[in-house]
Amino acid sequence: MKVEAGTPILMEGSNAPQLYTALHGMGIRYKTLPSGDRQVINFVFPGDFVGLQAGVMGEMSHSVEASTAMTLCVFDRKALWSFFKDKPERAFDITWLAAIEEHFLGETLLTVGQRDALSAVAWALVKLLLRGRSVGLARNDRLPLPFRQQDLADALGLSLVHTNKTLRKLRVKQLASWADGVLQVNDLAALAALGQAGIAPMPKRPLI
Amino acid sequence: MKVEAGTPILMEGSNAPQLYTALHGMGIRYKTLPSGDRQVINFVFPGDFVGLQAGVMGEMSHSVEASTAMTLCVFDRKALWSFFKDKPERAFDITWLAAIEEHFLGETLLTVGQRDALSAVAWALVKLLLRGRSVGLARNDRLPLPFRQQDLADALGLSLVHTNKTLRKLRVKQLASWADGVLQVNDLAALAALGQAGIAPMPKRPLI
DNA sequence: CGTCTGATTGAGGTGCATCAATGCGCGTGG
DNA sequence: CCACGCGCATTGATGCACCTCAATCAGACG
């Protein structure tokens, strides 16, 4: 399936009969409050599995939207159960993905709850670069990042204005710059130190 | 296995060969930053499965500590794989638990990132009560809650002082009070409205 | 009784939000 | 071809929600 930028792929609360694997393009997962505030949960990279919650719990707990044009591989929900019955290795992979996701969510929570704005943004850029590396999208610490500053702000619980000012600080410090949809990291070690982030390569994810 | 209050059960980064199901007592899951800041990920209730990450990924991404005396059912890590091979329903249950956990973490992230202090505390108390109800610990909206204000503060990314003042506001408003290890909710509907929280009963979790 | 942990409350400072305005690139229609 | 609108980035000014510091208090325990 192909969708263009801005297309909603899954909606919070919906009982989607389909699951997807992102093959090309990027997107965001997010939740919204009745008041309209939005929290970006994380960013969807190529290879990511999307919709596990609907597959297991019968209902999505967050929405997914394409930030660029995307091509997706579509699964039927019933396929999930057949994995558990007939392909225990595949089932294990899926659980492993869920555990990875939980791990990352915990780190994000730590960031939003405890780090100040400068640390948080630094941490996020480090993670995005590492994630990009792990799927081969980064060349020379240069990574296409087709999101808006508002998306990053909503991911970190910051205002758009403050996120912008914080990015400028990182640019002035020559640590990293993000403009025109491309992130350029100049000093990964210093950036990681500022964000108290590890720089170990991310584990390879199984492709479902 | 029995442990007393304050005992660390699993440590972040450790490669624990054992998994647990909490039978009695309560605890907290948390992560810490090199700087010493702590983020409480969530609270462990009776029936909760603990250590899935170590079982699947080989390493815990957060620590678990007993807040009261606890009795735990101990599993060997190898048992996990045998579930996937021989008991697909059990394996599915485990994945389902992981999905539930992910769902809840997402809600927490939404809270920490977007809600203000009053909403956040109200939301947390609602969730704790519902969780308590679902395991039969709540009588008349009265629930034993053997944690410190510091724990709640660290869960919501607030300071201890501000958490205390926020709890006082809820007490003054006659919505809920938490003292001497017991939470008393007086007006669940109003509390949930303040916290923009749903009050649907939580789904029953499979006991592993 | 001292000591220790946890709750409570007041005072003062700040990191971040909010408000507001400008600029810039791009598509669209006159 | 230019005027206009629109989405997004940028920047300055102002205010407040929350943090930090500091003191007091109550109960538990040796």
mmCIF file of C-alpha atoms in Angstrom, chain B residues 39-162:
data_model
loop_
_atom_site.group_PDB
_atom_site.id
_atom_site.type_symbol
_atom_site.label_atom_id
_atom_site.label_comp_id
_atom_site.label_asym_id
_atom_site.label_seq_id
_atom_site.Cartn_x
_atom_site.Cartn_y
_atom_site.Cartn_z
ATOM 1 C CA GLN B 39 11.788 8.340 36.803
ATOM 2 C CA VAL B 40 9.176 5.977 38.165
ATOM 3 C CA ILE B 41 7.837 4.032 35.177
ATOM 4 C CA ASN B 42 4.830 2.564 36.919
ATOM 5 C CA PHE B 43 3.598 0.771 40.004
ATOM 6 C CA VAL B 44 3.596 -2.994 40.483
ATOM 7 C CA PHE B 45 0.296 -4.490 41.629
ATOM 8 C CA PRO B 46 -0.461 -8.039 42.693
ATOM 9 C CA GLY B 47 -0.744 -10.266 39.635
ATOM 10 C CA ASP B 48 1.746 -8.233 37.623
ATOM 11 C CA PHE B 49 4.368 -9.995 35.579
ATOM 12 C CA VAL B 50 7.850 -8.613 36.177
ATOM 13 C CA GLY B 51 11.009 -9.104 34.172
ATOM 14 C CA LEU B 52 9.651 -9.722 30.702
ATOM 15 C CA GLN B 53 12.319 -7.487 29.220
ATOM 16 C CA ALA B 54 15.127 -9.527 30.703
ATOM 17 C CA GLY B 55 13.374 -12.631 29.464
ATOM 18 C CA VAL B 56 13.064 -11.399 25.921
ATOM 19 C CA MET B 57 15.883 -8.921 25.422
ATOM 20 C CA GLY B 58 18.367 -10.380 27.864
ATOM 21 C CA GLU B 59 18.633 -7.170 29.857
ATOM 22 C CA MET B 60 16.336 -5.118 32.051
ATOM 23 C CA SER B 61 15.696 -1.582 30.942
ATOM 24 C CA HIS B 62 14.472 -0.523 34.356
ATOM 25 C CA SER B 63 14.781 -1.504 37.988
ATOM 26 C CA VAL B 64 12.076 -2.990 40.187
ATOM 27 C CA GLU B 65 11.894 -2.472 43.917
ATOM 28 C CA ALA B 66 9.476 -3.680 46.576
ATOM 29 C CA SER B 67 7.542 -0.934 48.354
ATOM 30 C CA THR B 68 5.959 -3.358 50.794
ATOM 31 C CA ALA B 69 6.784 -6.887 51.770
ATOM 32 C CA MET B 70 6.124 -8.989 48.695
ATOM 33 C CA THR B 71 5.737 -12.614 47.774
ATOM 34 C CA LEU B 72 6.727 -13.503 44.244
ATOM 35 C CA CYS B 73 6.372 -16.535 42.054
ATOM 36 C CA VAL B 74 9.712 -17.275 40.414
ATOM 37 C CA PHE B 75 10.129 -18.486 36.832
ATOM 38 C CA ASP B 76 13.145 -19.546 34.984
ATOM 39 C CA ARG B 77 13.863 -17.560 31.887
ATOM 40 C CA LYS B 78 13.955 -20.678 29.784
ATOM 41 C CA ALA B 79 10.322 -21.283 30.640
ATOM 42 C CA LEU B 80 9.465 -18.320 28.470
ATOM 43 C CA TRP B 81 10.747 -19.904 25.310
ATOM 44 C CA SER B 82 9.003 -23.169 26.074
ATOM 45 C CA PHE B 83 5.749 -21.209 26.201
ATOM 46 C CA PHE B 84 6.318 -19.966 22.702
ATOM 47 C CA LYS B 85 7.133 -23.426 21.473
ATOM 48 C CA ASP B 86 4.454 -25.433 23.247
ATOM 49 C CA LYS B 87 1.745 -23.138 24.521
ATOM 50 C CA PRO B 88 0.815 -20.541 21.924
ATOM 51 C CA GLU B 89 -2.063 -19.261 24.072
ATOM 52 C CA ARG B 90 0.341 -18.532 26.901
ATOM 53 C CA ALA B 91 2.746 -16.877 24.496
ATOM 54 C CA PHE B 92 -0.061 -14.753 23.171
ATOM 55 C CA ASP B 93 -0.985 -13.770 26.713
ATOM 56 C CA ILE B 94 2.538 -12.601 27.311
ATOM 57 C CA THR B 95 2.523 -10.484 24.185
ATOM 58 C CA TRP B 96 -0.827 -9.147 25.231
ATOM 59 C CA LEU B 97 0.658 -8.104 28.554
ATOM 60 C CA ALA B 98 3.480 -6.344 26.752
ATOM 61 C CA ALA B 99 0.965 -4.508 24.594
ATOM 62 C CA ILE B 100 -1.012 -3.445 27.676
ATOM 63 C CA GLU B 101 2.168 -2.185 29.244
ATOM 64 C CA GLU B 102 3.017 -0.242 26.125
ATOM 65 C CA HIS B 103 -0.458 1.229 26.086
ATOM 66 C CA PHE B 104 -0.157 2.366 29.654
ATOM 67 C CA LEU B 105 3.311 3.787 29.144
ATOM 68 C CA GLY B 106 1.955 5.829 26.283
ATOM 69 C CA GLU B 107 -0.738 7.259 28.505
ATOM 70 C CA THR B 108 1.809 8.104 31.138
ATOM 71 C CA LEU B 109 3.954 9.835 28.557
ATOM 72 C CA LEU B 110 0.946 11.833 27.457
ATOM 73 C CA THR B 111 0.374 12.835 31.053
ATOM 74 C CA VAL B 112 3.921 13.824 31.851
ATOM 75 C CA GLY B 113 4.346 15.633 28.582
ATOM 76 C CA GLN B 114 1.060 17.483 28.242
ATOM 77 C CA ARG B 115 -0.945 17.703 31.444
ATOM 78 C CA ASP B 116 -0.279 20.304 34.102
ATOM 79 C CA ALA B 117 0.409 19.251 37.668
ATOM 80 C CA LEU B 118 -3.178 19.248 38.904
ATOM 81 C CA SER B 119 -4.435 17.221 35.951
ATOM 82 C CA ALA B 120 -1.497 14.857 36.145
ATOM 83 C CA VAL B 121 -1.981 14.025 39.807
ATOM 84 C CA ALA B 122 -5.718 13.634 39.318
ATOM 85 C CA TRP B 123 -5.095 11.316 36.372
ATOM 86 C CA ALA B 124 -2.641 9.245 38.356
ATOM 87 C CA LEU B 125 -4.996 8.803 41.304
ATOM 88 C CA VAL B 126 -7.814 7.748 38.977
ATOM 89 C CA LYS B 127 -5.601 5.184 37.286
ATOM 90 C CA LEU B 128 -4.348 3.844 40.591
ATOM 91 C CA LEU B 129 -7.879 3.438 41.871
ATOM 92 C CA LEU B 130 -9.047 1.666 38.714
ATOM 93 C CA ARG B 131 -6.026 -0.576 38.833
ATOM 94 C CA GLY B 132 -6.755 -1.341 42.458
ATOM 95 C CA ARG B 133 -10.364 -2.107 41.674
ATOM 96 C CA SER B 134 -9.393 -4.523 38.942
ATOM 97 C CA VAL B 135 -7.435 -6.645 41.380
ATOM 98 C CA GLY B 136 -9.975 -6.358 44.148
ATOM 99 C CA LEU B 137 -7.919 -4.166 46.441
ATOM 100 C CA ALA B 138 -10.345 -1.246 46.523
ATOM 101 C CA ARG B 139 -13.354 -1.136 48.806
ATOM 102 C CA ASN B 140 -15.652 1.860 48.550
ATOM 103 C CA ASP B 141 -13.110 3.753 46.479
ATOM 104 C CA ARG B 142 -10.624 3.271 49.267
ATOM 105 C CA LEU B 143 -7.308 1.721 48.293
ATOM 106 C CA PRO B 144 -4.114 0.896 50.187
ATOM 107 C CA LEU B 145 -1.352 2.842 48.477
ATOM 108 C CA PRO B 146 1.932 2.089 50.185
ATOM 109 C CA PHE B 147 4.090 4.588 48.313
ATOM 110 C CA ARG B 148 5.780 7.831 49.192
ATOM 111 C CA GLN B 149 4.819 11.188 47.751
ATOM 112 C CA GLN B 150 8.315 11.190 46.305
ATOM 113 C CA ASP B 151 7.420 8.113 44.271
ATOM 114 C CA LEU B 152 4.397 9.798 42.739
ATOM 115 C CA ALA B 153 6.436 12.940 42.122
ATOM 116 C CA ASP B 154 9.078 10.910 40.282
ATOM 117 C CA ALA B 155 6.374 9.165 38.284
ATOM 118 C CA LEU B 156 4.914 12.446 37.063
ATOM 119 C CA GLY B 157 8.105 14.415 36.607
ATOM 120 C CA LEU B 158 7.187 16.840 39.380
ATOM 121 C CA SER B 159 9.070 17.946 42.456
ATOM 122 C CA LEU B 160 8.143 16.490 45.808
ATOM 123 C CA VAL B 161 7.099 19.878 47.128
ATOM 124 C CA HIS B 162 4.826 20.657 44.216
#
